Coordinates of C-alpha atoms in Angstrom, one line a residue:
A65 CA 0.1 0.0 0.1
M66 CA 2.8 2.6 0.9
L67 CA 4.4 1.5 -2.7
W68 CA 1.3 2.7 -4.4
A69 CA 1.5 5.9 -2.4
Y70 CA 4.8 6.6 -3.7
V71 CA 3.9 5.8 -6.9
I72 CA 0.8 7.8 -7.2
A73 CA 2.5 10.8 -5.6
G74 CA 5.5 10.5 -7.7
S75 CA 3.2 10.3 -11.1
I76 CA 1.3 13.4 -10.2
G77 CA 4.9 15.2 -9.5
L78 CA 5.9 14.1 -12.8
V79 CA 2.7 15.4 -14.5
I80 CA 3.1 18.7 -12.7
A81 CA 6.8 19.1 -13.7
L82 CA 6.1 18.3 -17.4
R83 CA 3.2 21.0 -17.5
L84 CA 5.9 23.1 -15.8
V85 CA 8.3 22.5 -18.3
S86 CA 5.9 22.8 -21.3
R87 CA 4.9 26.2 -19.7
L88 CA 8.5 27.3 -19.5
T89 CA 9.3 26.6 -23.2
E90 CA 6.3 28.6 -24.5
P91 CA 7.3 32.0 -25.5
G92 CA 5.3 35.0 -23.3
K93 CA 3.6 32.2 -20.9
I94 CA 5.7 32.8 -17.8
P95 CA 8.0 35.8 -17.4
L96 CA 11.0 34.4 -16.2
P97 CA 13.6 37.2 -16.2
G98 CA 14.1 38.4 -12.6
S99 CA 11.3 35.9 -11.1
H100 CA 12.4 33.3 -8.2
V101 CA 12.1 29.7 -8.9
M102 CA 12.7 27.1 -6.2
I103 CA 12.7 23.6 -7.4
T104 CA 13.0 20.4 -5.1
G105 CA 15.0 17.6 -6.9
G106 CA 16.7 20.1 -8.6
S107 CA 20.2 18.3 -8.7
S108 CA 19.1 16.0 -11.3
G109 CA 16.6 14.6 -13.3
I110 CA 13.3 16.5 -14.5
G111 CA 14.1 18.9 -11.6
L112 CA 17.4 19.6 -12.9
A113 CA 16.1 20.3 -16.4
V114 CA 13.5 22.8 -15.3
A115 CA 16.3 24.6 -13.5
R116 CA 18.2 24.8 -16.7
I117 CA 15.2 26.2 -18.6
A118 CA 14.4 28.7 -15.8
F119 CA 18.1 29.8 -15.3
A120 CA 18.9 30.2 -19.1
K121 CA 15.7 32.4 -19.4
G122 CA 17.0 34.7 -16.4
A123 CA 15.1 33.6 -13.6
N124 CA 16.9 33.6 -10.2
V125 CA 17.0 29.6 -9.3
T126 CA 17.1 27.9 -6.0
L127 CA 17.8 24.0 -6.3
V128 CA 16.8 21.8 -3.3
A129 CA 17.9 18.5 -2.8
R130 CA 19.5 16.3 -0.3
N131 CA 22.6 15.3 -1.8
R132 CA 25.3 18.1 -1.6
A133 CA 27.7 16.8 -4.0
R134 CA 25.1 16.6 -6.9
L135 CA 24.0 20.0 -5.7
A136 CA 27.3 21.4 -6.2
T137 CA 27.7 19.7 -9.8
A138 CA 24.2 21.0 -10.8
R139 CA 25.1 24.5 -9.6
E140 CA 28.4 24.4 -11.5
E141 CA 26.6 23.3 -14.8
L142 CA 23.9 26.1 -14.1
E143 CA 26.5 28.6 -13.8
K144 CA 27.3 28.1 -17.7
L145 CA 23.7 29.1 -18.5
R146 CA 24.0 32.7 -16.6
K147 CA 22.1 35.5 -18.2
N148 CA 23.4 38.3 -16.1
E149 CA 25.5 39.0 -12.8
H150 CA 22.2 40.1 -10.9
Q151 CA 21.0 36.5 -11.3
R152 CA 20.9 34.4 -8.2
L153 CA 21.6 30.7 -8.1
L154 CA 21.2 29.1 -4.6
D155 CA 21.7 25.5 -3.7
V156 CA 20.0 24.0 -0.4
S157 CA 20.8 20.6 0.8
V158 CA 17.6 19.5 2.8
D159 CA 15.4 16.4 2.9
V160 CA 11.7 17.8 1.9
G161 CA 10.3 14.3 2.9
G162 CA 10.5 14.6 6.5
D163 CA 12.8 18.1 7.7
Y164 CA 10.1 20.3 8.0
A165 CA 12.2 22.9 9.9
G166 CA 14.9 22.6 7.3
I167 CA 12.4 23.2 4.6
E168 CA 10.8 26.3 6.4
D169 CA 14.6 27.5 7.0
A170 CA 15.7 27.0 3.2
V171 CA 12.5 28.6 2.1
N172 CA 12.9 31.7 4.2
G173 CA 16.5 32.0 3.2
A174 CA 15.9 31.3 -0.2
I175 CA 13.2 34.0 -0.3
E176 CA 15.3 36.6 1.7
T177 CA 18.3 36.4 -0.7
A178 CA 16.6 36.1 -4.2
G179 CA 13.1 37.3 -3.6
P180 CA 9.5 35.7 -3.5
V181 CA 8.7 32.5 -5.1

C-alpha cells in the first residue's frame, strides 16, 4: 500500500513538472527574467532540466535536494547558463520528505536572498 502511495505521488509530481516545463518553453507564458523559481529535486532529472530552462531564461533559481555533491555539480552546470550578473543561483541541501524545520529555513532563506517565489 505504501509503495502505491509513492507511485501515485511520483506520477502526480511528474505530470506537474511536465506541465511546468511545457509552459516554460512556450514564449510569453511565464515571465521568467527576474522571477524566483525554487525547485525540489533540482540536482538531477526533471528538476535539473526545469532549473536549466528557468536559469537560461533569466530566472533566479534555488535548487533544493538532499545530496550536497550533486547540488554542487548542478550548480556548476547552471553557472554556465547565467544570463546576467544580477541572477541569483542558490542551492540548499534539505530532505523535503521529513525535515520540516529545514524546509522552512530553506524557503525563508531563499526568499530573503533571491526574492519571493
